[in-house]
Amino acid sequence: MNTARAETPSLRVLVASRPGLRVLAPGAALRGRDIGASTIFASRRRELAGKSVLIGARSQFVAARALIELDGLAARLVICPPDFSPGRLASVISQAEVDAIVSDAADKDFGVEREIYLCGDPVPIDEEDCFTRLASQWVLPTSGTTGAPKLVAHRLEGLLGAIRPACEPIPVWATFYDIRRYGGLQIFLRACVTGAQLLLSDARESLGDYMIRCAKADVTHISGTPSHWRQLLMSPDAELIDPKYVRLSGEIADRAILDALRAVYPRAVISHAYASTEAGVGFEVADGREGFPTALLDANGEVELRLRDGSLHVRSKRTATAYIGQGGLKLLDDEGFVDTDDVVEQKGDRCFFKGRRAGVINVGGLKVHPEEVEQVINEHSEVRMSRVSARRSPIMGDLIIAEVAPRNVATPREAGALETEILDLCRARLPRHMVPVTIRFVPAIDILASGKLARRHA
Amino acid sequence: MSIRLTILSQIENVAAEQKKKIAPLRDDLILAESGLDSLCFAILVARLEDELGADPLTASEEVYFPKTLGELIGLYEHSPR
């Protein structure tokens, strides 16, 4: 692990030459030039050199500061989302051979005992000390929600692979993601590399308060999952901001959400990115349409995409390099491709995402991706969000059922009419085994801390 | 509504939704010849579970599929809820 980094400077060195960088949280601000020659680990900083370090801060802001400081110093930066339970943290600590935890909270339960290094106020260090050259491994859990966390390793070069130099004016970024998830980490690194401003949300802050802060800071660029966006569009807070660039990633961006965002933010570029913790950033589509151009398949650019058995395979320098702690589990095939398990259907010059392979519902031997049905339901103008799942059937194995969060709270009579309209829409567009057997109206559909819809197979 | 009437009206609903022509609903009607296919039956069983709170096809120990409409109705009428 202790190979010296040849070309890419450490994040700290990179940030030092970006005086415009600002990471802003409620009541806290970090400026690129303030980081300079300082440490938040006081006299214990050198003890972290060459260690496998878990970023265990409660606060996103402290985690950001620790990442900047530890890249190039620690052998491994192990990054977990803030909602990880002590049991899951213990699994990560063991799999990633963590020997030190940095945290802003002495009382946080990590499931197992490890030495905790408390993050404090910055104190000066020798400038010489800042130029550590270790090629730190960045280790993140994949976004699956069941079983023991699966960890993948990245290199900073790979994480930065999709980031282009910023054009003037420098953006003001916001993200609904926590920066300790791949989608949020990308935005954090984007801000670092381009010397931009980034407004971090706070766990104790409401969506409305975050939007007010974003509006005051004139946020220009903002990113989240389609579920995050659907949730925002359900509240009047959506109208507080006026972004130039709206980014969706992490779930399928269907036509309904792309159209809804265009209606609310007519001046913004609406872009959906294909990215995952394992496969890195694949590509970005900004033509306002769902899916992606077939021309991206089989091209031999920086990112190579192939369809094999209907599943998208990705090869690029931006993918993770390996699984960590999973005995024998291979991330890359012999040719260096990652199988994303995202099922894609090619229709002429456009490719469409159908859903996750593991999430398939089997209706009498016919496969149904819940996402395919949701995309149709979501096209009804009175539907804000929907979730399709399986219901056991003694005859067909599974049947399709749907929960729908309507735009307006309806009277029972209106709900009946809406149900008929949604079912008619489904029957006109889908084979009969994919049409929901029942529709249940719900006030809201919960999304996970990851920003994705909760599914049986995430 | 009685169990019998609930079942009969749900069969008609499902047939209409699925655009299936069904034979007259008499007790001796052979289900396989009713005009409903397996997806229709699956939907019917799910709807009846919601309305009647019973799913005798899953609940029964031995695998028993009724052959006639009369048997199907009997199964629900004698099913514990």
Coordinates of C-alpha atoms in Angstrom, one line a residue:
Chain A
M1 CA 0.0 0.0 0.0
N2 CA 2.9 2.4 0.7
T3 CA 3.7 3.3 -2.8
A4 CA 4.7 6.8 -3.4
R5 CA 2.4 8.9 -5.5
A6 CA 4.0 10.0 -8.7
E7 CA 2.0 12.7 -10.4
T8 CA -1.2 13.7 -8.6
P9 CA -0.4 15.9 -5.6
S10 CA -2.2 15.1 -2.4
L11 CA -5.6 16.7 -1.8
R12 CA -4.0 19.1 0.7
V13 CA -1.4 20.4 -1.8
L14 CA -4.1 20.7 -4.4
V15 CA -6.4 22.7 -2.1
A16 CA -3.5 25.0 -1.0
S17 CA -3.4 26.4 -4.5
R18 CA -7.1 27.0 -4.6
P19 CA -7.7 30.1 -2.5
G20 CA -11.3 30.4 -3.7
L21 CA -12.3 27.1 -2.1
R22 CA -14.9 27.5 0.7
V23 CA -16.7 24.7 2.4
L24 CA -19.6 26.1 4.3
A25 CA -21.8 24.5 7.0
P26 CA -24.1 26.2 9.5
G27 CA -21.9 28.2 11.7
A28 CA -18.6 26.9 10.2
A29 CA -16.5 27.8 7.1
L30 CA -13.3 26.4 5.8
R31 CA -11.3 28.3 3.3
G32 CA -8.6 26.7 1.1
R33 CA -6.0 29.1 2.2
D34 CA -6.7 28.6 5.9
I35 CA -5.8 25.0 5.7
G36 CA -2.2 25.9 4.7
A37 CA 0.3 24.6 7.2
S38 CA -2.0 23.4 10.0
T39 CA -3.4 20.3 11.6
I40 CA -6.6 19.4 13.5
F41 CA -4.8 16.5 15.2
A42 CA -2.4 18.7 17.2
S43 CA 0.8 16.8 18.3
R44 CA -0.6 13.4 17.3
R45 CA -0.7 14.1 13.5
R46 CA 2.4 12.1 12.8
E47 CA 1.1 9.1 14.5
L48 CA -1.5 8.8 11.7
A49 CA 1.1 8.5 9.0
G50 CA 0.9 5.1 7.1
K51 CA -2.2 4.0 9.1
S52 CA -5.5 2.7 8.0
V53 CA -7.8 5.5 9.3
L54 CA -11.5 5.6 9.6
I55 CA -13.1 9.0 9.1
G56 CA -15.5 8.7 12.1
A57 CA -16.5 12.3 12.6
R58 CA -20.2 13.0 13.3
S59 CA -20.0 16.3 11.4
Q60 CA -19.7 16.4 7.6
F61 CA -17.7 19.5 7.9
V62 CA -15.0 17.9 10.2
A63 CA -14.9 14.9 7.9
A64 CA -14.1 17.2 4.9
R65 CA -11.3 18.8 6.9
A66 CA -9.9 15.4 7.9
L67 CA -10.0 14.1 4.3
I68 CA -8.0 17.1 3.0
E69 CA -5.5 16.6 5.8
L70 CA -5.1 12.8 5.7
D71 CA -4.8 12.2 1.9
G72 CA -1.1 11.6 1.3
L73 CA -0.5 11.0 5.0
A74 CA -2.6 7.9 5.9
A75 CA -2.2 4.7 3.9
R76 CA -6.0 4.3 3.9
L77 CA -8.9 6.7 4.3
V78 CA -11.9 4.7 5.2
I79 CA -15.1 6.7 4.6
C80 CA -18.5 5.6 6.0
P81 CA -21.9 7.3 5.7
P82 CA -23.0 8.9 9.0
D83 CA -25.9 6.5 9.5
F84 CA -23.8 3.4 9.8
S85 CA -24.7 1.4 12.9
P86 CA -21.9 0.3 15.4
G87 CA -22.3 -3.2 14.0
R88 CA -21.7 -2.1 10.4
L89 CA -18.8 0.1 11.5
A90 CA -17.2 -2.8 13.3
S91 CA -17.5 -4.9 10.1
V92 CA -15.9 -2.1 8.1
I93 CA -13.1 -1.6 10.7
S94 CA -12.3 -5.3 10.6
Q95 CA -12.4 -5.6 6.8
A96 CA -10.4 -2.5 6.1
E97 CA -7.9 -3.3 8.9
V98 CA -8.5 0.1 10.5
D99 CA -6.0 0.9 13.2
A100 CA -7.0 4.5 13.9
I101 CA -10.3 6.5 14.0
V102 CA -10.5 10.2 13.7
S103 CA -13.6 11.7 15.2
D104 CA -15.1 14.9 16.6
A105 CA -16.9 12.9 19.3
A106 CA -15.1 10.9 22.0
D107 CA -18.3 9.1 22.9
K108 CA -19.3 7.7 19.5
D109 CA -19.8 3.9 19.4
F110 CA -17.8 2.3 16.6
G111 CA -18.7 -1.3 17.6
V112 CA -15.1 -2.2 18.4
E113 CA -12.2 -0.6 20.3
R114 CA -9.7 1.3 18.3
E115 CA -7.5 4.3 19.2
I116 CA -9.5 7.5 18.6
Y117 CA -7.8 10.7 17.5
L118 CA -9.9 13.6 18.3
C119 CA -10.2 16.4 15.8
G120 CA -9.7 19.9 17.4
D121 CA -9.0 23.4 16.4
P122 CA -6.3 23.8 13.8
V123 CA -2.7 24.4 15.0
P124 CA 0.3 25.4 12.9
I125 CA 2.8 22.8 11.6
D126 CA 6.0 23.0 9.6
E127 CA 5.3 23.6 5.9
E128 CA 7.7 20.8 5.1
D129 CA 5.4 18.4 6.9
C130 CA 2.5 19.1 4.5
F131 CA 4.2 17.5 1.5
T132 CA 3.4 13.9 2.3
R133 CA 3.5 11.7 -0.7
L134 CA 1.8 8.5 0.1
A135 CA -0.7 7.3 -2.5
S136 CA -3.5 6.9 0.0
Q137 CA -6.2 4.4 -0.8
W138 CA -9.8 5.8 -0.5
V139 CA -12.1 3.1 0.8
L140 CA -15.9 3.3 0.6
P141 CA -18.7 0.9 1.2
T142 CA -20.9 0.2 -1.8
S143 CA -24.5 1.4 -1.5
G144 CA -26.2 -1.9 -1.0
T145 CA -28.2 -2.0 2.2
T146 CA -28.4 -5.7 3.2
G147 CA -25.7 -7.9 4.7
A148 CA -22.2 -7.0 5.7
P149 CA -20.9 -3.8 4.0
K150 CA -18.9 -4.4 0.8
L151 CA -15.9 -2.1 0.6
V152 CA -14.1 -0.9 -2.6
A153 CA -10.8 0.9 -2.9
H154 CA -10.3 4.0 -5.1
R155 CA -7.3 6.1 -5.8
L156 CA -7.5 9.9 -5.7
E157 CA -6.6 10.0 -9.4
G158 CA -9.6 7.8 -10.2
L159 CA -11.9 9.8 -8.0
L160 CA -10.8 13.0 -9.8
G161 CA -11.0 11.4 -13.2
A162 CA -14.3 13.0 -14.3
I163 CA -13.6 16.5 -12.9
R164 CA -12.8 19.2 -15.4
P165 CA -11.3 22.6 -14.6
A166 CA -14.0 25.1 -13.8
C167 CA -15.1 27.8 -16.2
E168 CA -15.6 31.3 -14.9
P169 CA -17.6 32.2 -12.9
I170 CA -16.6 29.6 -10.4
P171 CA -19.7 27.6 -9.3
V172 CA -21.4 27.7 -5.9
W173 CA -22.2 24.0 -5.2
A174 CA -24.8 22.4 -3.0
T175 CA -25.6 18.8 -2.7
F176 CA -28.4 16.7 -1.0
Y177 CA -25.8 13.9 -0.6
D178 CA -23.6 13.6 2.4
I179 CA -20.0 13.9 1.2
R180 CA -19.3 10.5 2.8
R181 CA -21.2 8.8 0.0
Y182 CA -19.8 8.5 -3.5
G183 CA -22.2 11.0 -5.0
G184 CA -21.4 13.6 -2.4
L185 CA -17.7 12.9 -2.4
Q186 CA -17.6 13.7 -6.1
I187 CA -19.1 17.1 -5.4
F188 CA -16.7 17.8 -2.5
L189 CA -13.7 16.8 -4.7
R190 CA -15.1 18.9 -7.5
A191 CA -15.2 21.9 -5.2
C192 CA -11.6 21.2 -4.0
V193 CA -10.2 20.8 -7.5
T194 CA -12.0 23.8 -9.0
G195 CA -11.6 26.1 -5.9
A196 CA -15.4 26.5 -5.7
Q197 CA -17.8 27.1 -2.8
L198 CA -19.7 24.1 -1.4
L199 CA -22.6 24.4 0.9
L200 CA -22.8 21.3 3.1
S201 CA -26.2 20.4 4.6
D202 CA -26.4 19.6 8.3
A203 CA -28.2 16.6 9.8
R204 CA -30.1 18.9 12.1
E205 CA -31.2 21.3 9.4
S206 CA -34.6 21.0 7.6
L207 CA -34.7 20.8 3.8
G208 CA -36.3 24.3 3.8
D209 CA -33.6 25.8 6.0
Y210 CA -30.9 24.3 3.7
M211 CA -32.7 25.8 0.7
I212 CA -32.8 29.2 2.4
R213 CA -29.1 29.0 2.9
C214 CA -28.5 27.9 -0.7
A215 CA -30.6 30.8 -1.9
K216 CA -28.7 33.3 0.2
A217 CA -25.4 31.9 -1.1
D218 CA -26.7 32.1 -4.7
V219 CA -26.1 28.4 -5.3
T220 CA -25.5 27.8 -9.0
H221 CA -24.9 24.0 -9.1
I222 CA -26.8 21.4 -7.1
S223 CA -26.8 17.7 -7.1
G224 CA -28.9 14.8 -5.7
T225 CA -30.7 11.6 -6.5
P226 CA -34.0 11.7 -8.5
S227 CA -35.7 10.8 -5.1
H228 CA -34.0 13.8 -3.5
W229 CA -35.3 16.0 -6.3
R230 CA -38.9 14.5 -6.2
Q231 CA -38.9 15.2 -2.5
L232 CA -37.8 18.8 -3.0
L233 CA -40.3 19.4 -5.7
M234 CA -43.1 18.3 -3.3
S235 CA -42.4 21.3 -1.2
P236 CA -42.6 25.0 -2.0
D237 CA -38.9 25.3 -1.0
A238 CA -38.0 24.2 -4.5
E239 CA -38.7 27.7 -5.7
L240 CA -36.3 29.4 -3.3
I241 CA -33.3 28.5 -5.5
D242 CA -32.5 29.4 -9.1
P243 CA -29.6 27.1 -10.2
K244 CA -27.8 27.1 -13.5
Y245 CA -27.0 23.4 -13.3
V246 CA -29.1 20.6 -11.8
R247 CA -27.5 17.2 -11.5
L248 CA -29.1 13.9 -10.9
S249 CA -27.3 10.6 -10.1
G250 CA -27.6 7.4 -8.1
E251 CA -30.9 6.3 -9.5
I252 CA -32.6 6.2 -12.9
A253 CA -33.6 9.7 -14.0
D254 CA -37.0 9.1 -15.7
R255 CA -38.7 11.5 -18.1
A256 CA -41.1 12.7 -15.5
I257 CA -38.5 14.0 -13.1
L258 CA -36.4 15.5 -16.0
D259 CA -39.5 17.3 -17.3
A260 CA -40.6 18.5 -13.8
L261 CA -37.2 19.9 -13.1
R262 CA -37.1 21.7 -16.5
A263 CA -40.5 23.3 -15.6
V264 CA -39.4 24.5 -12.2
Y265 CA -35.8 25.6 -13.3
P266 CA -36.3 26.6 -17.0
R267 CA -32.9 28.3 -17.1
A268 CA -30.9 25.4 -15.7
V269 CA -29.0 22.7 -17.5
I270 CA -30.6 19.5 -16.3
S271 CA -28.0 16.8 -16.4
H272 CA -28.1 13.2 -15.2
A273 CA -24.9 11.4 -14.5
Y274 CA -24.3 7.7 -14.4
A275 CA -22.0 6.9 -11.5
S276 CA -21.6 4.3 -8.8
T277 CA -19.2 3.6 -6.0
E278 CA -17.8 0.6 -7.8
A279 CA -17.8 1.9 -11.4
G280 CA -17.0 5.5 -10.7
V281 CA -18.4 8.3 -12.9
G282 CA -19.3 6.8 -16.2
F283 CA -20.9 9.6 -18.2
E284 CA -23.2 12.6 -18.0
V285 CA -26.3 13.2 -20.2
A286 CA -27.5 16.8 -20.6
D287 CA -29.8 16.7 -23.6
G288 CA -32.9 16.6 -21.3
R289 CA -33.9 13.1 -22.3
E290 CA -33.9 9.9 -20.3
G291 CA -31.4 7.2 -21.0
F292 CA -28.2 7.8 -23.0
P293 CA -27.1 7.8 -26.7
T294 CA -26.3 4.3 -28.0
A295 CA -23.1 5.9 -29.5
L296 CA -21.6 5.8 -26.0
L297 CA -21.6 2.0 -26.1
D298 CA -18.6 0.3 -27.7
A299 CA -16.8 3.6 -28.1
N300 CA -13.2 3.6 -26.9
G301 CA -12.8 6.8 -25.0
E302 CA -11.7 7.5 -21.5
V303 CA -14.7 5.4 -20.3
E304 CA -15.6 2.3 -22.2
L305 CA -19.1 0.9 -21.9
R306 CA -20.2 -2.5 -23.1
L307 CA -23.6 -4.4 -22.8
R308 CA -23.2 -8.0 -21.7
D309 CA -26.2 -10.1 -21.0
G310 CA -28.1 -6.9 -20.8
S311 CA -26.0 -5.5 -18.0
L312 CA -23.8 -2.4 -18.3
H313 CA -20.1 -3.0 -18.0
V314 CA -17.7 -0.1 -17.4
R315 CA -13.9 0.1 -17.9
S316 CA -12.1 3.3 -17.1
K317 CA -9.4 4.7 -14.8
R318 CA -12.3 6.1 -12.6
T319 CA -13.6 2.7 -11.4
A320 CA -12.7 1.3 -8.1
T321 CA -9.6 -0.9 -8.2
A322 CA -10.6 -3.8 -6.0
Y323 CA -12.9 -5.0 -3.2
I324 CA -11.3 -4.8 0.3
G325 CA -11.6 -7.6 2.8
Q326 CA -13.9 -9.8 0.6
G327 CA -11.8 -12.9 0.2
G328 CA -11.5 -13.7 -3.5
L329 CA -14.3 -11.5 -4.6
K330 CA -13.3 -9.9 -7.9
L331 CA -14.4 -6.4 -8.9
L332 CA -12.8 -6.3 -12.3
D333 CA -13.1 -9.0 -14.8
D334 CA -10.0 -10.3 -16.8
E335 CA -10.4 -7.4 -19.2
G336 CA -10.7 -4.8 -16.4
F337 CA -14.5 -4.2 -16.7
V338 CA -16.8 -3.7 -13.7
D339 CA -20.2 -5.4 -14.1
T340 CA -22.6 -2.7 -12.8
D341 CA -25.6 -5.0 -12.5
D342 CA -27.6 -2.1 -14.1
V343 CA -29.8 -3.6 -16.8
V344 CA -29.9 -1.5 -19.9
E345 CA -32.1 -1.9 -23.0
Q346 CA -31.1 -0.6 -26.4
K347 CA -33.8 0.9 -28.6
G348 CA -32.3 2.3 -31.8
D349 CA -30.0 5.2 -31.1
R350 CA -30.9 5.4 -27.4
C351 CA -30.3 3.2 -24.4
F352 CA -32.6 3.0 -21.4
F353 CA -32.0 1.9 -17.8
K354 CA -34.5 -0.8 -16.8
G355 CA -33.4 -1.3 -13.2
R356 CA -31.1 -3.3 -10.9
R357 CA -30.6 -6.9 -11.8
A358 CA -31.0 -8.0 -8.2
G359 CA -34.3 -6.1 -7.9
V360 CA -36.1 -8.1 -10.5
I361 CA -39.6 -9.3 -9.7
N362 CA -40.7 -12.6 -11.1
V363 CA -44.4 -12.6 -12.3
G364 CA -45.1 -16.1 -13.5
G365 CA -41.7 -16.4 -15.0
L366 CA -41.7 -13.0 -16.5
K367 CA -39.1 -10.5 -15.2
V368 CA -40.2 -7.1 -14.1
H369 CA -38.0 -4.2 -13.0
P370 CA -39.9 -2.1 -10.5
E371 CA -38.2 1.0 -12.0
E372 CA -39.8 0.4 -15.4
V373 CA -43.3 0.5 -13.9
E374 CA -42.5 3.5 -11.7
Q375 CA -41.3 5.4 -14.7
V376 CA -44.8 5.0 -16.3
I377 CA -46.7 5.8 -13.1
N378 CA -44.5 8.9 -12.6
E379 CA -45.6 10.3 -15.9
H380 CA -49.1 11.0 -14.6
S381 CA -49.2 14.7 -13.8
E382 CA -50.8 14.1 -10.4
V383 CA -48.1 11.7 -9.3
R384 CA -45.1 13.0 -7.3
M385 CA -43.4 9.7 -6.4
S386 CA -44.1 6.0 -6.6
R387 CA -42.7 2.8 -5.4
V388 CA -43.4 -0.6 -7.0
S389 CA -42.8 -3.8 -5.2
A390 CA -43.7 -7.5 -5.2
R391 CA -46.6 -9.1 -3.5
R392 CA -46.4 -12.9 -3.0
S393 CA -49.0 -14.8 -5.0
P394 CA -49.7 -18.6 -4.7
I395 CA -50.4 -18.7 -8.4
M396 CA -47.8 -16.4 -10.1
G397 CA -45.0 -16.3 -7.6
D398 CA -45.1 -12.5 -7.4
L399 CA -47.5 -9.8 -8.4
I400 CA -46.8 -6.2 -9.0
I401 CA -48.2 -3.6 -6.5
A402 CA -47.6 0.1 -6.3
E403 CA -47.6 2.8 -3.7
V404 CA -48.2 6.3 -5.0
A405 CA -47.7 9.7 -3.4
P406 CA -50.0 12.0 -5.2
R407 CA -49.3 15.7 -5.7
N408 CA -52.4 16.8 -3.9
V409 CA -54.2 15.1 -1.1
A410 CA -57.2 13.7 -2.7
T411 CA -60.7 12.9 -1.5
P412 CA -61.7 9.2 -1.7
R413 CA -63.6 9.9 -4.9
E414 CA -60.7 11.7 -6.5
A415 CA -58.4 9.0 -5.4
G416 CA -60.6 6.4 -7.1
A417 CA -60.5 8.4 -10.3
L418 CA -56.7 8.9 -10.1
E419 CA -56.3 5.2 -9.5
T420 CA -58.3 4.4 -12.7
E421 CA -56.3 6.9 -14.7
I422 CA -52.9 5.5 -13.5
L423 CA -54.0 2.0 -14.2
D424 CA -55.2 3.0 -17.7
L425 CA -51.9 4.7 -18.3
C426 CA -50.1 1.5 -17.2
R427 CA -52.3 -0.7 -19.3
A428 CA -51.7 1.4 -22.4
R429 CA -48.0 1.3 -22.0
L430 CA -47.0 -1.9 -20.3
P431 CA -47.5 -5.6 -20.8
R432 CA -50.3 -6.9 -18.6
H433 CA -48.1 -8.7 -16.1
M434 CA -46.4 -5.4 -15.3
V435 CA -49.5 -3.5 -14.5
P436 CA -50.0 -3.1 -10.7
V437 CA -52.6 -5.3 -9.2
T438 CA -53.3 -2.7 -6.5
I439 CA -52.4 0.9 -6.0
R440 CA -52.2 2.3 -2.5
F441 CA -52.1 6.1 -2.0
V442 CA -49.7 7.3 0.6
P443 CA -48.9 10.8 1.8
A444 CA -45.2 10.4 1.2
I445 CA -42.6 7.7 0.2
D446 CA -39.6 7.6 2.4
I447 CA -36.2 7.7 1.0
L448 CA -33.1 6.2 2.6
A449 CA -30.3 8.3 4.0
S450 CA -28.5 7.5 0.8
G451 CA -31.1 9.4 -1.1
K452 CA -32.5 6.4 -2.8
L453 CA -35.9 4.7 -2.6
A454 CA -36.0 1.9 0.0
R455 CA -36.3 -1.4 -1.8
R456 CA -36.1 -5.0 -0.7
H457 CA -33.0 -5.4 -2.9
A458 CA -31.1 -2.1 -3.0
Chain B
M1 CA -71.9 -8.5 0.8
S2 CA -71.8 -12.3 1.1
I3 CA -68.6 -14.1 0.3
R4 CA -70.3 -15.6 -2.8
L5 CA -71.3 -12.2 -4.1
T6 CA -67.9 -10.7 -3.4
I7 CA -66.2 -13.4 -5.4
L8 CA -68.6 -13.1 -8.3
S9 CA -68.3 -9.4 -8.5
Q10 CA -64.5 -9.5 -8.3
I11 CA -64.4 -12.1 -11.1
E12 CA -66.4 -9.7 -13.2
N13 CA -64.1 -6.8 -12.3
V14 CA -61.0 -8.6 -13.1
A15 CA -62.4 -10.0 -16.4
A16 CA -63.4 -6.5 -17.4
E17 CA -60.0 -5.0 -16.5
Q18 CA -58.2 -7.7 -18.3
K19 CA -60.5 -7.6 -21.3
K20 CA -61.5 -11.2 -20.9
K21 CA -64.8 -12.7 -22.0
I22 CA -66.1 -15.0 -19.4
A23 CA -68.5 -17.9 -19.4
P24 CA -71.7 -17.6 -17.3
L25 CA -70.8 -17.8 -13.6
R26 CA -72.4 -21.1 -12.5
D27 CA -71.2 -23.3 -9.7
D28 CA -70.3 -26.1 -12.1
L29 CA -68.2 -23.9 -14.3
I30 CA -64.8 -25.4 -14.8
L31 CA -62.4 -22.7 -13.9
A32 CA -59.9 -23.7 -16.6
E33 CA -62.7 -23.0 -19.1
S34 CA -64.0 -19.8 -17.5
G35 CA -62.0 -17.5 -19.8
L36 CA -59.7 -16.3 -17.1
D37 CA -56.0 -17.1 -17.3
S38 CA -53.5 -17.6 -14.5
L39 CA -52.7 -13.9 -14.2
C40 CA -56.4 -13.2 -13.8
F41 CA -56.7 -15.8 -11.1
A42 CA -53.6 -14.5 -9.3
I43 CA -55.1 -11.0 -9.3
L44 CA -58.5 -12.3 -8.2
V45 CA -56.9 -14.2 -5.2
A46 CA -55.0 -11.1 -4.2
R47 CA -58.1 -8.9 -4.3
L48 CA -60.1 -11.4 -2.4
E49 CA -57.4 -11.5 0.3
D50 CA -57.7 -7.7 0.6
E51 CA -61.5 -7.8 0.8
L52 CA -62.1 -11.0 2.7
G53 CA -58.9 -11.1 4.8
A54 CA -58.3 -14.7 3.7
D55 CA -56.0 -16.5 1.3
P56 CA -57.1 -20.2 1.5
L57 CA -54.8 -21.1 -1.4
T58 CA -51.7 -20.1 0.5
A59 CA -53.1 -21.0 3.9
S60 CA -53.9 -24.7 3.2
E61 CA -51.4 -27.3 4.1
E62 CA -51.8 -29.5 1.0
V63 CA -51.7 -27.9 -2.4
Y64 CA -55.3 -27.8 -3.4
F65 CA -56.5 -25.9 -6.4
P66 CA -60.3 -25.8 -6.8
K67 CA -61.5 -27.1 -10.2
T68 CA -64.9 -25.5 -10.4
L69 CA -66.3 -22.1 -9.4
G70 CA -68.4 -23.8 -6.7
E71 CA -65.3 -25.3 -5.2
L72 CA -63.6 -22.0 -5.2
I73 CA -66.5 -20.3 -3.4
G74 CA -66.6 -23.2 -0.9
L75 CA -63.0 -22.8 -0.2
Y76 CA -63.4 -19.2 0.8
E77 CA -66.7 -19.8 2.7
H78 CA -64.9 -22.4 4.9
S79 CA -61.7 -20.6 5.2
P80 CA -60.8 -19.3 8.7
R81 CA -60.2 -15.5 8.8

